[in-house]
Tab-separated table of C-alpha atoms in Angstrom:
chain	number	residue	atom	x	y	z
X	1	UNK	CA	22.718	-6.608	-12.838
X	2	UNK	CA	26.286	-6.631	-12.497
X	3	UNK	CA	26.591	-2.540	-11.850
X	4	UNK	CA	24.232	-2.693	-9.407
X	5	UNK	CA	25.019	-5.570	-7.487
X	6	UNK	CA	28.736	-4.251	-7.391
X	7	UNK	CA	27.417	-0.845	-6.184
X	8	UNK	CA	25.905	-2.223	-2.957
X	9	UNK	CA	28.519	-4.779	-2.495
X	10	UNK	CA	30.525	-1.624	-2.003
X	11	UNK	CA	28.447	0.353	0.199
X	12	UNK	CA	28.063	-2.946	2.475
X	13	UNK	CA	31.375	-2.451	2.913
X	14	UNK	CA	31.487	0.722	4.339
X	15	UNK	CA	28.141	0.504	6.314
X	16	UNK	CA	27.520	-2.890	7.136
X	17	UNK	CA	23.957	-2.226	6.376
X	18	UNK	CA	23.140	-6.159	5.181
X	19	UNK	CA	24.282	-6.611	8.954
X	20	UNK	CA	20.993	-4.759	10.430
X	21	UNK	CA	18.999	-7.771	8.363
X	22	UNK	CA	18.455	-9.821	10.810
X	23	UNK	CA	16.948	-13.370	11.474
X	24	UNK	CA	13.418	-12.842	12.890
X	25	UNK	CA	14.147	-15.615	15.511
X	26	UNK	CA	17.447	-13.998	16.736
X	27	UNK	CA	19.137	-16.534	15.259
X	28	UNK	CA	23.334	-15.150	15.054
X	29	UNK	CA	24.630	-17.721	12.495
X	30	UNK	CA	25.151	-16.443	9.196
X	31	UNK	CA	25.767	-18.693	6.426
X	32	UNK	CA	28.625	-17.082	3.798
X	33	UNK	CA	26.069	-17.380	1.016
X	34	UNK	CA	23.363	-15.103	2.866
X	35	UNK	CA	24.809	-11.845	1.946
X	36	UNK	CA	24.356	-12.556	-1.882
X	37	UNK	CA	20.953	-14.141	-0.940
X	38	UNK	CA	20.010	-10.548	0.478
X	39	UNK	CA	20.899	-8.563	-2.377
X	40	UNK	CA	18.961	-10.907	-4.547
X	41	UNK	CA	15.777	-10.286	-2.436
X	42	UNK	CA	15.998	-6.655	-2.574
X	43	UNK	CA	16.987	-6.436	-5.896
X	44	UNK	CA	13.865	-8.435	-6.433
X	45	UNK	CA	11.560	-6.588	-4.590
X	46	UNK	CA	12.867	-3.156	-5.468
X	47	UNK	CA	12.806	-3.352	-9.166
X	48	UNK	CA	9.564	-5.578	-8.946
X	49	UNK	CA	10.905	-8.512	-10.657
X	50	UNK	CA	9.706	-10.785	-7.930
X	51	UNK	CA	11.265	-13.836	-6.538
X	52	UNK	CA	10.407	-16.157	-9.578
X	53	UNK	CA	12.353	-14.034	-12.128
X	54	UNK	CA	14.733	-13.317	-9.788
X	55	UNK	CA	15.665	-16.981	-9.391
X	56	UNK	CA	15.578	-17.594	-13.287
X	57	UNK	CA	17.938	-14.354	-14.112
X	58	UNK	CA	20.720	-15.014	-11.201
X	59	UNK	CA	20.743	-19.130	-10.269
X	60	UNK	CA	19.594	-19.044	-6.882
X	61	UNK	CA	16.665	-21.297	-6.214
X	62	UNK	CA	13.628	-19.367	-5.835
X	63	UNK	CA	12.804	-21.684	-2.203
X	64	UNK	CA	16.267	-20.045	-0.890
X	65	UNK	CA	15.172	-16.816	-2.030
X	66	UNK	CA	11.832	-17.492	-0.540
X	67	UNK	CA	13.290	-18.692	2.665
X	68	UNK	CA	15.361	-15.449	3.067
X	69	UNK	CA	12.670	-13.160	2.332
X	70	UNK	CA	10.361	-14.679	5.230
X	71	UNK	CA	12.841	-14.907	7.698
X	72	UNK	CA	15.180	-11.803	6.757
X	73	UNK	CA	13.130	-9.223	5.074
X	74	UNK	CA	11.240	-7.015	7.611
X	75	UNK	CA	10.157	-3.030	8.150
X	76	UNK	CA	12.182	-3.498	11.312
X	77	UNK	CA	15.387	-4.658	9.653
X	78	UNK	CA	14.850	-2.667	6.552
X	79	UNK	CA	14.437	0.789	7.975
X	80	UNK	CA	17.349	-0.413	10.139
X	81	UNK	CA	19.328	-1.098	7.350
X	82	UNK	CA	18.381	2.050	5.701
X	83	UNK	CA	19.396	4.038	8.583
X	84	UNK	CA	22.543	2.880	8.330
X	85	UNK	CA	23.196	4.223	5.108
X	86	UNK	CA	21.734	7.459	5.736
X	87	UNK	CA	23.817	7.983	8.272
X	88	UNK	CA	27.146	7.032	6.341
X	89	UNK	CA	25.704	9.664	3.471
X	90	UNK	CA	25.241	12.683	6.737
X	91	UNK	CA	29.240	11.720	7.364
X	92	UNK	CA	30.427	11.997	3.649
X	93	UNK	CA	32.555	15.649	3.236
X	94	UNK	CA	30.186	16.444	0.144
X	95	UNK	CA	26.887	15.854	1.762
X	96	UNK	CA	27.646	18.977	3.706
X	97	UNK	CA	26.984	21.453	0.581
X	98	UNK	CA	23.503	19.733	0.180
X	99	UNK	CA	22.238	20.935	3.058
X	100	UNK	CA	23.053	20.424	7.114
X	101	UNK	CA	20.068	18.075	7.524
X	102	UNK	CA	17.910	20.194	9.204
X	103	UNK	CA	15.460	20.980	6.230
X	104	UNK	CA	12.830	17.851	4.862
X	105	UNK	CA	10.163	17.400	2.683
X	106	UNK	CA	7.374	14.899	1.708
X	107	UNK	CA	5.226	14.049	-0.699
X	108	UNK	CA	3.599	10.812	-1.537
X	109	UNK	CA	3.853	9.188	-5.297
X	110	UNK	CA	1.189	6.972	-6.754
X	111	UNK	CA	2.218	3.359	-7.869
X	112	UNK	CA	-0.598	1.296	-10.386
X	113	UNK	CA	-1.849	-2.049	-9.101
X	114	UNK	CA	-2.473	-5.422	-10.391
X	115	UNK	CA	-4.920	-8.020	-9.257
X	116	UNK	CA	-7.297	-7.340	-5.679
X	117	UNK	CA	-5.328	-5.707	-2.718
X	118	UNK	CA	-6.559	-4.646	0.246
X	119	UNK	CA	-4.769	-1.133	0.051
X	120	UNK	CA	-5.451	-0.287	-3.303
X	121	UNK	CA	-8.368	2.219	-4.557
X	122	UNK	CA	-9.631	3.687	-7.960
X	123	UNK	CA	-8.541	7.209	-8.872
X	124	UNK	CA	-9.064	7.998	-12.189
X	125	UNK	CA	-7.284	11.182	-12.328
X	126	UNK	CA	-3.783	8.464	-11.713
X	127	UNK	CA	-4.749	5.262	-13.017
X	128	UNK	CA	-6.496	3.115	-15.698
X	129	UNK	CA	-7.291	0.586	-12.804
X	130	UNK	CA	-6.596	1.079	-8.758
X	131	UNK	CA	-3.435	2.140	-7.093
X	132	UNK	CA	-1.979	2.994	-4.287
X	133	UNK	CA	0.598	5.757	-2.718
X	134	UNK	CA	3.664	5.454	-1.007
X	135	UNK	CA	4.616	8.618	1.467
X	136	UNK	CA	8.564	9.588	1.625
X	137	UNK	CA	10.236	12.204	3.708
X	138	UNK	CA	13.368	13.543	1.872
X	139	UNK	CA	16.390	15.823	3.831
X	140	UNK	CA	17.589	18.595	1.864
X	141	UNK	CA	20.672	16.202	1.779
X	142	UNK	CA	18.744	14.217	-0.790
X	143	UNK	CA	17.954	10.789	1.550
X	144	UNK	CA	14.921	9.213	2.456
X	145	UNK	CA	14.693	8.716	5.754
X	146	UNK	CA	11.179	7.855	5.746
X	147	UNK	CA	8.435	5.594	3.577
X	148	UNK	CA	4.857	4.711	4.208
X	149	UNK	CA	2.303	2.808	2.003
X	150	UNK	CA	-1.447	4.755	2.133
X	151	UNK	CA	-4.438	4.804	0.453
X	152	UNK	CA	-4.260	6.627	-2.602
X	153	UNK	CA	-7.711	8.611	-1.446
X	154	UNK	CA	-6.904	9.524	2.114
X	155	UNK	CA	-5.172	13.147	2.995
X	156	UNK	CA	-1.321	13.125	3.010
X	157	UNK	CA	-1.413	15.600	5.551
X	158	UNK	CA	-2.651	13.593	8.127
X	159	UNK	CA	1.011	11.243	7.868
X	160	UNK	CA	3.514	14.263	7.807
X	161	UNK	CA	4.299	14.211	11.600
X	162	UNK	CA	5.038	10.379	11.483
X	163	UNK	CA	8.125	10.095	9.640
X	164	UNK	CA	9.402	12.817	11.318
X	165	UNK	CA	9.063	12.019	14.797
X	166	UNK	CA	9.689	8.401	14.335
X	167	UNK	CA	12.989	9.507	12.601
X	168	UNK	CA	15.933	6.605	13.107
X	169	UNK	CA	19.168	8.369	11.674
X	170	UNK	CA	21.502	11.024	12.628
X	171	UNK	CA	19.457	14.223	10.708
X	172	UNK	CA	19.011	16.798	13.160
X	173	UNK	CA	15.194	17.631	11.197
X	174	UNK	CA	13.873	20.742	12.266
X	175	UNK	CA	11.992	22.584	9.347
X	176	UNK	CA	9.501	20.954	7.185
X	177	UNK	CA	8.357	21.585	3.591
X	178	UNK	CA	5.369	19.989	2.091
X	179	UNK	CA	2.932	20.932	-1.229
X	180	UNK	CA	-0.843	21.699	-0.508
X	181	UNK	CA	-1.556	18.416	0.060
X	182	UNK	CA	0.297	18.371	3.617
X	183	UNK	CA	-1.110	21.329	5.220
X	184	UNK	CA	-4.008	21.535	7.875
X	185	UNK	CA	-4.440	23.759	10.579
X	186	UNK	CA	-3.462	20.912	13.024
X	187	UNK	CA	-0.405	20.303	11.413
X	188	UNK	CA	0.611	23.970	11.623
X	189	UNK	CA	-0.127	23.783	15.498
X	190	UNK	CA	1.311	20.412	16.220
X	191	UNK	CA	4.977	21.663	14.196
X	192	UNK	CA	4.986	24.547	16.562
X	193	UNK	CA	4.103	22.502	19.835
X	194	UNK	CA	6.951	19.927	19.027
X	195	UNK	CA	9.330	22.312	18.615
X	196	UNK	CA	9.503	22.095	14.629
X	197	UNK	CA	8.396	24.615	11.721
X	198	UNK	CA	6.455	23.685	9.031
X	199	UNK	CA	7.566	25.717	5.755
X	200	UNK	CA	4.626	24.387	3.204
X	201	UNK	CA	4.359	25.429	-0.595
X	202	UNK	CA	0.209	26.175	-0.688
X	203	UNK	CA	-1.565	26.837	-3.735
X	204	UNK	CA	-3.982	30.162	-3.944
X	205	UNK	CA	-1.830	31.442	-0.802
X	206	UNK	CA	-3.082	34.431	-1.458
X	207	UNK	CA	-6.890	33.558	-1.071
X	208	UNK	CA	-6.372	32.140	2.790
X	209	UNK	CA	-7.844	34.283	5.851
X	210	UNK	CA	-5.026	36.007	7.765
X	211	UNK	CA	-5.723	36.399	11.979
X	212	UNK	CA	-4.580	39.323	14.097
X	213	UNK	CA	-4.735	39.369	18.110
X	214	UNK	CA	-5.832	42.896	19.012
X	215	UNK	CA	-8.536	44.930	17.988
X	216	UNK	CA	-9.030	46.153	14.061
X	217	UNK	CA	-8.508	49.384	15.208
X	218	UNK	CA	-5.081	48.977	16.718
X	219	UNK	CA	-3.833	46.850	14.306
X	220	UNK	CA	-4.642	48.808	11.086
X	221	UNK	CA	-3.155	52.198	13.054
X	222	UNK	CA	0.079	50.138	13.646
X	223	UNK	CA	0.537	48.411	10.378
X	224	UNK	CA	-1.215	50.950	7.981
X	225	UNK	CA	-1.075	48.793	4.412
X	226	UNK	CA	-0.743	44.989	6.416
X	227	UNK	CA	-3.519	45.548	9.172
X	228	UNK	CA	-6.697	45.954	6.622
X	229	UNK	CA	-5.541	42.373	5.625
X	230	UNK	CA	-6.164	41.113	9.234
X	231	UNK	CA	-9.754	40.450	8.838
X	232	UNK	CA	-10.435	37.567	11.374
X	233	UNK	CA	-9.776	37.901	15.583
X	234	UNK	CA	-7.277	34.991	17.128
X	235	UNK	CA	-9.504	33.475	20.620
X	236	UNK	CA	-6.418	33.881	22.414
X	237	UNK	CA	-8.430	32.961	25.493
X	238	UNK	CA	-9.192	29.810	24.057
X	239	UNK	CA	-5.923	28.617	23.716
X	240	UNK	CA	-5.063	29.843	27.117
X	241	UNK	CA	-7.716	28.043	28.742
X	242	UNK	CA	-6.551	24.666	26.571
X	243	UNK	CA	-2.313	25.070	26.835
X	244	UNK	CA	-1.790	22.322	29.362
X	245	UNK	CA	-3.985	20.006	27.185
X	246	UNK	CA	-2.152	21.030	23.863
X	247	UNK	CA	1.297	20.778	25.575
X	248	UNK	CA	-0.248	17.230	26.557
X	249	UNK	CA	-0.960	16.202	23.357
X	250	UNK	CA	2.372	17.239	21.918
X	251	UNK	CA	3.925	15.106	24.505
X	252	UNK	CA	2.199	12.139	23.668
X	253	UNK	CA	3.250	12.933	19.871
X	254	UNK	CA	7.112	13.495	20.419
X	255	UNK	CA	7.339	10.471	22.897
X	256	UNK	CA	5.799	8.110	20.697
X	257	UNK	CA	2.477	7.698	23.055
X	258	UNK	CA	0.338	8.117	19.930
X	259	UNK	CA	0.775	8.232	16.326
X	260	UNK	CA	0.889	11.964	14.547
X	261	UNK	CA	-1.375	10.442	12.070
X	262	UNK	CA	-4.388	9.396	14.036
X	263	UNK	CA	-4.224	12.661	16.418
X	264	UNK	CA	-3.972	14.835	13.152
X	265	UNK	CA	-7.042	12.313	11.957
X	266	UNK	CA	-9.437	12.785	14.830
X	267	UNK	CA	-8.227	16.491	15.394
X	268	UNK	CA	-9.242	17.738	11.844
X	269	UNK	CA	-12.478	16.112	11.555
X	270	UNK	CA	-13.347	17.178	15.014
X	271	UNK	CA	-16.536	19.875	15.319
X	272	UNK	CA	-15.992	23.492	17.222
X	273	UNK	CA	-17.812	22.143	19.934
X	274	UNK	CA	-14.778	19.786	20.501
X	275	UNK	CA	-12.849	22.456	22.942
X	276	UNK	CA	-9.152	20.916	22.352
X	277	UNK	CA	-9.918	20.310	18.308
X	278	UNK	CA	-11.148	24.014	18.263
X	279	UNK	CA	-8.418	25.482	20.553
X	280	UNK	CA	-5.874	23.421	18.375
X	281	UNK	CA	-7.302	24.968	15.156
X	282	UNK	CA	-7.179	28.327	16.127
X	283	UNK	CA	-3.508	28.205	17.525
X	284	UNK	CA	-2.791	26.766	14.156
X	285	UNK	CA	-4.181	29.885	11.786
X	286	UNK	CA	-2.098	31.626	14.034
X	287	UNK	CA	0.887	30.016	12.977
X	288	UNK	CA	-0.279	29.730	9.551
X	289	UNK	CA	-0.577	33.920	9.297
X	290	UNK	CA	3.036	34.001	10.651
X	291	UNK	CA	3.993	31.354	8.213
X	292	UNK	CA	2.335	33.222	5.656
X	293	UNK	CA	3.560	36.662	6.495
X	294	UNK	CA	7.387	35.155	6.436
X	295	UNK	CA	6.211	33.334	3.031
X	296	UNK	CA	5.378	36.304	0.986
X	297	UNK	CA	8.330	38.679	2.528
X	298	UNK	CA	11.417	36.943	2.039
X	299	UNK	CA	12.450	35.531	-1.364
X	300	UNK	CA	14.912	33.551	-0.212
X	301	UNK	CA	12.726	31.573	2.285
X	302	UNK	CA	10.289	30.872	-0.913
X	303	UNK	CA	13.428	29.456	-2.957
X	304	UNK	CA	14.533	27.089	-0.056
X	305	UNK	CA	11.105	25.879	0.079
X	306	UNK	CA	10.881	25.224	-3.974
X	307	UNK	CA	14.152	23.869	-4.192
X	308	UNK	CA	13.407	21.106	-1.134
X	309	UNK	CA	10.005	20.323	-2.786
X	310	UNK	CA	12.347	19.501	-5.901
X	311	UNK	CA	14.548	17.623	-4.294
X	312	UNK	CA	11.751	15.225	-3.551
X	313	UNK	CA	10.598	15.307	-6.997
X	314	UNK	CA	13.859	14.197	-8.166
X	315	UNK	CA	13.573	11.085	-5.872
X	316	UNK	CA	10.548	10.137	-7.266
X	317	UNK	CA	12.282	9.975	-10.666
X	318	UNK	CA	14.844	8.108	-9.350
X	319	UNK	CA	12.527	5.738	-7.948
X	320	UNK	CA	10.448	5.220	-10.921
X	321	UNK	CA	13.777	4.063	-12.748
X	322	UNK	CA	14.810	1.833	-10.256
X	323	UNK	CA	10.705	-0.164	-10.018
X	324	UNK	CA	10.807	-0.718	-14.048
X	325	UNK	CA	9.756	-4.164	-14.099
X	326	UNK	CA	5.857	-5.324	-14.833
X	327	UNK	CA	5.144	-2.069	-15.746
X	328	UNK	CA	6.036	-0.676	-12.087
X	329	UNK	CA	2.888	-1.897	-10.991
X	330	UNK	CA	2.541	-3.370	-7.381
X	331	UNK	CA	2.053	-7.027	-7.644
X	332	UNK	CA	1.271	-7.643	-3.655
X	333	UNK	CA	-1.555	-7.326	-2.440
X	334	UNK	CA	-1.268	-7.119	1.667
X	335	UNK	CA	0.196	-4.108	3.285
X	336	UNK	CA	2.794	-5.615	5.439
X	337	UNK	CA	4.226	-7.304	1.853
X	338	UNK	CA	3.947	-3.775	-0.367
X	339	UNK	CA	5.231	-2.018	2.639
X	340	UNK	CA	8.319	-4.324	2.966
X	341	UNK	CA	8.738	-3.754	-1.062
X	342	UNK	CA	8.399	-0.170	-0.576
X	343	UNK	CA	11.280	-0.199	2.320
X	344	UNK	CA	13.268	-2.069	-0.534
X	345	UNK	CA	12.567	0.712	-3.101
X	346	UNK	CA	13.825	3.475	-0.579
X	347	UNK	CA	16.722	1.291	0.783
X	348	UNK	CA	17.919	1.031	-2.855
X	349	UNK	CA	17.142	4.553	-3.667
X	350	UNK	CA	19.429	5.805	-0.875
X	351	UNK	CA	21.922	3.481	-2.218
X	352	UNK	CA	22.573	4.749	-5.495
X	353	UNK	CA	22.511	8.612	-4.108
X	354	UNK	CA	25.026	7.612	-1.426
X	355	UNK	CA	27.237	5.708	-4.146
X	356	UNK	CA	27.194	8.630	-6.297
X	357	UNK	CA	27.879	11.469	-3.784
X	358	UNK	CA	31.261	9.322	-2.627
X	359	UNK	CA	32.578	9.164	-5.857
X	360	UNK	CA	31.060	12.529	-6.610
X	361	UNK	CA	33.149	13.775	-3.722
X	362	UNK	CA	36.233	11.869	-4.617
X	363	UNK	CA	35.963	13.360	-8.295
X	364	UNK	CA	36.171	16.940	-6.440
X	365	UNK	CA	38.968	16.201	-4.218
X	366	UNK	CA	41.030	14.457	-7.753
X	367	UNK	CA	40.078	17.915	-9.629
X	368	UNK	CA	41.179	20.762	-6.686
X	369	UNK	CA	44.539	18.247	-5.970
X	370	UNK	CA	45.291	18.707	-9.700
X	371	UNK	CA	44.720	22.778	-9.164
X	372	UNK	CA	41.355	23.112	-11.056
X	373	UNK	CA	38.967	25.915	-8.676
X	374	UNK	CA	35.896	23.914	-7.680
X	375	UNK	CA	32.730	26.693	-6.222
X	376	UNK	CA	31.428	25.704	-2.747
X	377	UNK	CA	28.741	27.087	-3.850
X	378	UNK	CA	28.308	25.634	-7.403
X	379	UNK	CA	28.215	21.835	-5.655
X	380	UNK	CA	24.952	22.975	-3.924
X	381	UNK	CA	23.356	22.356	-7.128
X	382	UNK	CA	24.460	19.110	-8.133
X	383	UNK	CA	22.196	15.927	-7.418
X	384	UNK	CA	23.554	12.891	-6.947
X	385	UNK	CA	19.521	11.409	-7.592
X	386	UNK	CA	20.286	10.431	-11.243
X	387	UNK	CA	20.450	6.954	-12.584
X	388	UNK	CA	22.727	7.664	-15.729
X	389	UNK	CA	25.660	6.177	-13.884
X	390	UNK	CA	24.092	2.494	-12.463
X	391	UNK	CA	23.117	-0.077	-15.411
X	392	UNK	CA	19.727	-1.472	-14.267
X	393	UNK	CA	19.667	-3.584	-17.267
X	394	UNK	CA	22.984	-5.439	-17.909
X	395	UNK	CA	23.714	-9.013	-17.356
X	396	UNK	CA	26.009	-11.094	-15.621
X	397	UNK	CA	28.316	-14.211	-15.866
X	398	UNK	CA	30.156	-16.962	-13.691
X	399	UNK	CA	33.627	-15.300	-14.762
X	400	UNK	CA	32.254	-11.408	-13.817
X	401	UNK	CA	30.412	-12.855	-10.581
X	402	UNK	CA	33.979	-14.612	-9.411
X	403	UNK	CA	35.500	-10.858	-9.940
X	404	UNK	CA	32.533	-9.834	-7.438
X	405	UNK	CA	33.116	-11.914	-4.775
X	406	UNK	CA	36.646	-10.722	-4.542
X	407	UNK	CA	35.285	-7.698	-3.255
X	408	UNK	CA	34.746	-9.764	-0.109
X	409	UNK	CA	35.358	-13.559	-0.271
X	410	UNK	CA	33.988	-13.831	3.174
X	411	UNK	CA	30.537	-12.769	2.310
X	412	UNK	CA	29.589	-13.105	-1.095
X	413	UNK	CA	30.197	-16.671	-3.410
X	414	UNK	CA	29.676	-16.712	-6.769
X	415	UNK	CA	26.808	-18.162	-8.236
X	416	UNK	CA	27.037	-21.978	-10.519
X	417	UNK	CA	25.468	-20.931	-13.332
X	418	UNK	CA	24.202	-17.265	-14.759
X	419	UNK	CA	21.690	-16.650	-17.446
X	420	UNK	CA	21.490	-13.303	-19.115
X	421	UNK	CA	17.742	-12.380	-18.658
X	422	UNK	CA	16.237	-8.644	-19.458
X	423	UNK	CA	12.434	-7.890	-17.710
């Protein structure tokens, strides 16, 4: 693990993000050891090797590993700690030809699970046994700045709005991009409401029911070949008569009064006799035909949408790599544990894609400084989610471990005693 222990030894460095894992008591006093007890414990978790094999591989007593986990390993501190180095990837000069930041995406991807848990359900389509699904939001800058474990049977689309509003880093997110699975007619009223666009990918677009405002008549004399399309009437009084409450509701959303999730919930199962549910629906095919209009006339919006949606899929690649041990099957079986391991996973993931856009961008800068012409526009198309260049496998010794700690004598001791073990 020597590669990868090196790699976030170095991005600790720049970001201090080990510093946002703090002691659940408050507790200031850091021992010099603790650093290289914290990598250990997220190495552990996110490759699923587990504390046990962890201890046996490295030399550090699986109680101290223990002991660090419970007291050190948190959501709080974790999605701390990952904001941290999402926002030292925003500041790198290369992130910029990504994307701005503004543009996101999610998508959830299914993990197998062994033994009971409480989170975990049968879906045959995914898995011999039971599984679950863990929910990301991805910038167009290629971070995750967002994770949540859910059960593999319940709608993604009621978690979209979470991430987003809850959002801890520096991304100025205004646009959205999801697959099917994310879209309701809530969600495409709540986006507008917040002050956010929702730019989905949806299957059989063509087969959805487009709205217009005014009469048949006016509309199919104004817009000769789009107005015969038009076949349902927008209750624009109905949305009149429910604004205040909708601007309400939004409020309570963007302020953090209630959770996206279990408005979107309620709101979607709701009957047309509920008046807000049905005055929220029918804002939200109004949006939806605008969406949809926009979707099908401009190529370019269509290709910023596909290319986002792949920039998540990439991720999940990524990802997959990095959880190779038992099979990447969960092990845990509470939430709070499999969503700490899942933090882990991401906080890991955005390590490797920040390490490799620095030294992509330091390659650049060697390669224009020796004359060669380097395309602003060709580095748009580079991904820095790739695992090619980190060695998840290799092994590690007293003599390479002393050569680590140089990196910073202050934080990280080498270990007594190393034995080279492969998962």
């Amino acid at each position: 693990m020597f590669f990868r222990r090196v790699l976030l030894v170095e991005l600790d460095r720049r970001t201090g993000f080990l510093d946002c894992l703090t002691h659940a008591s408050g507790k200031q006093a850091r021992s010099p050891e603790l650093k290289r007890n914290l990598l250990a414990v997220l190495i552990a978790n996110a490759t699923n090797l587990g504390l046990v094999r962890m201890a046996e591989a490295c030399g550090i007593s699986y109680d101290i590993l223990a002991w660090t986990q419970e007291w050190y390993i948190r959501e709080e501190t974790l999605a701390a700690a990952n904001a941290a180095v999402v926002n030292y990837h925003y500041r790198l000069p290369l992130t910029q030809a990504f994307g701005g930041g503004t543009l996101s995406s999610s998508d959830g991807q299914r993990f197998p699970v062994k033994g009971k848990s409480t989170t975990a359900r049968a879906m045959k389509k995914y898995f011999a046994g039971q599984g679950l699904s863990t929910y990301t939001h991805v910038s167009d800058q290629h971070t995750t700045f967002g994770t949540k474990v859910i059960v593999v049977t319940r709608r993604e689309a009621h978690y979209v709005l979470d991430e987003i509003m809850g959002n801890k880093t520096d991304l100025p997110v205004t646009e959205h991009a999801t697959d099917t699975h994310g879209v309701t007619l809530v969600n495409f009223a709540l986006f507008d409401l917040v002050g956010m666009q929702l730019s989905p990918r949806i299957r059989d677009l063509g087969k959805i029911t487009l709205y217009r405002v005014d009469p048949q008549r006016d509309v199919n004399a104004a817009w000769p070949v789009a107005g015969p399309l038009l076949t349902q009437k927008i209750n624009v009084r109905l949305i009149e008569e429910n604004w205040d409450d909708l601007l309400r509701l939004a409020a309570s959303i963007k302020f953090g009064h209630a959770t996206a999730s279990l408005i979107v919930g309620k709101l979607s199962a709701s009957s047309r006799q509920n008046t807000l549910a049905a005055a929220l629906k029918e804002y939200g095919v109004l949006r939806r035909t605008v969406y949809a209009a926009r979707y099908l006339a401009d190529e370019t919006y269509r290709r910023k949408i596909a290319r986002q949606l792949n920039k998540g899929e990439s991720l999940h690649s990524l990802r997959r790599s990095l959880l190779y041990a038992h099979e990447g099957a969960i092990r845990h079986r509470h939430l709070a544990a499999q969503t700490e391991q899942a933090w882990c996973l991401t906080l890991l993931t955005n390590s490797v894609v920040t390490w490799t856009t620095e030294y992509y961008g330091l390659a650049i800068a060697q390669m224009r400084a020796e004359g060669r012409a380097v395309d602003d526009e060709l580095l748009a198309h580079i991904s820095p989610a790739h695992s090619e260049n980190v060695n998840f496998f290799g092994t590690i010794n007293v003599e390479v471990d002393t050569e680590l700690a140089k990196l910073d004598p202050a934080g990280y001791r080498p270990l007594r005693a190393r034995r080279p073990q492969r998962p």
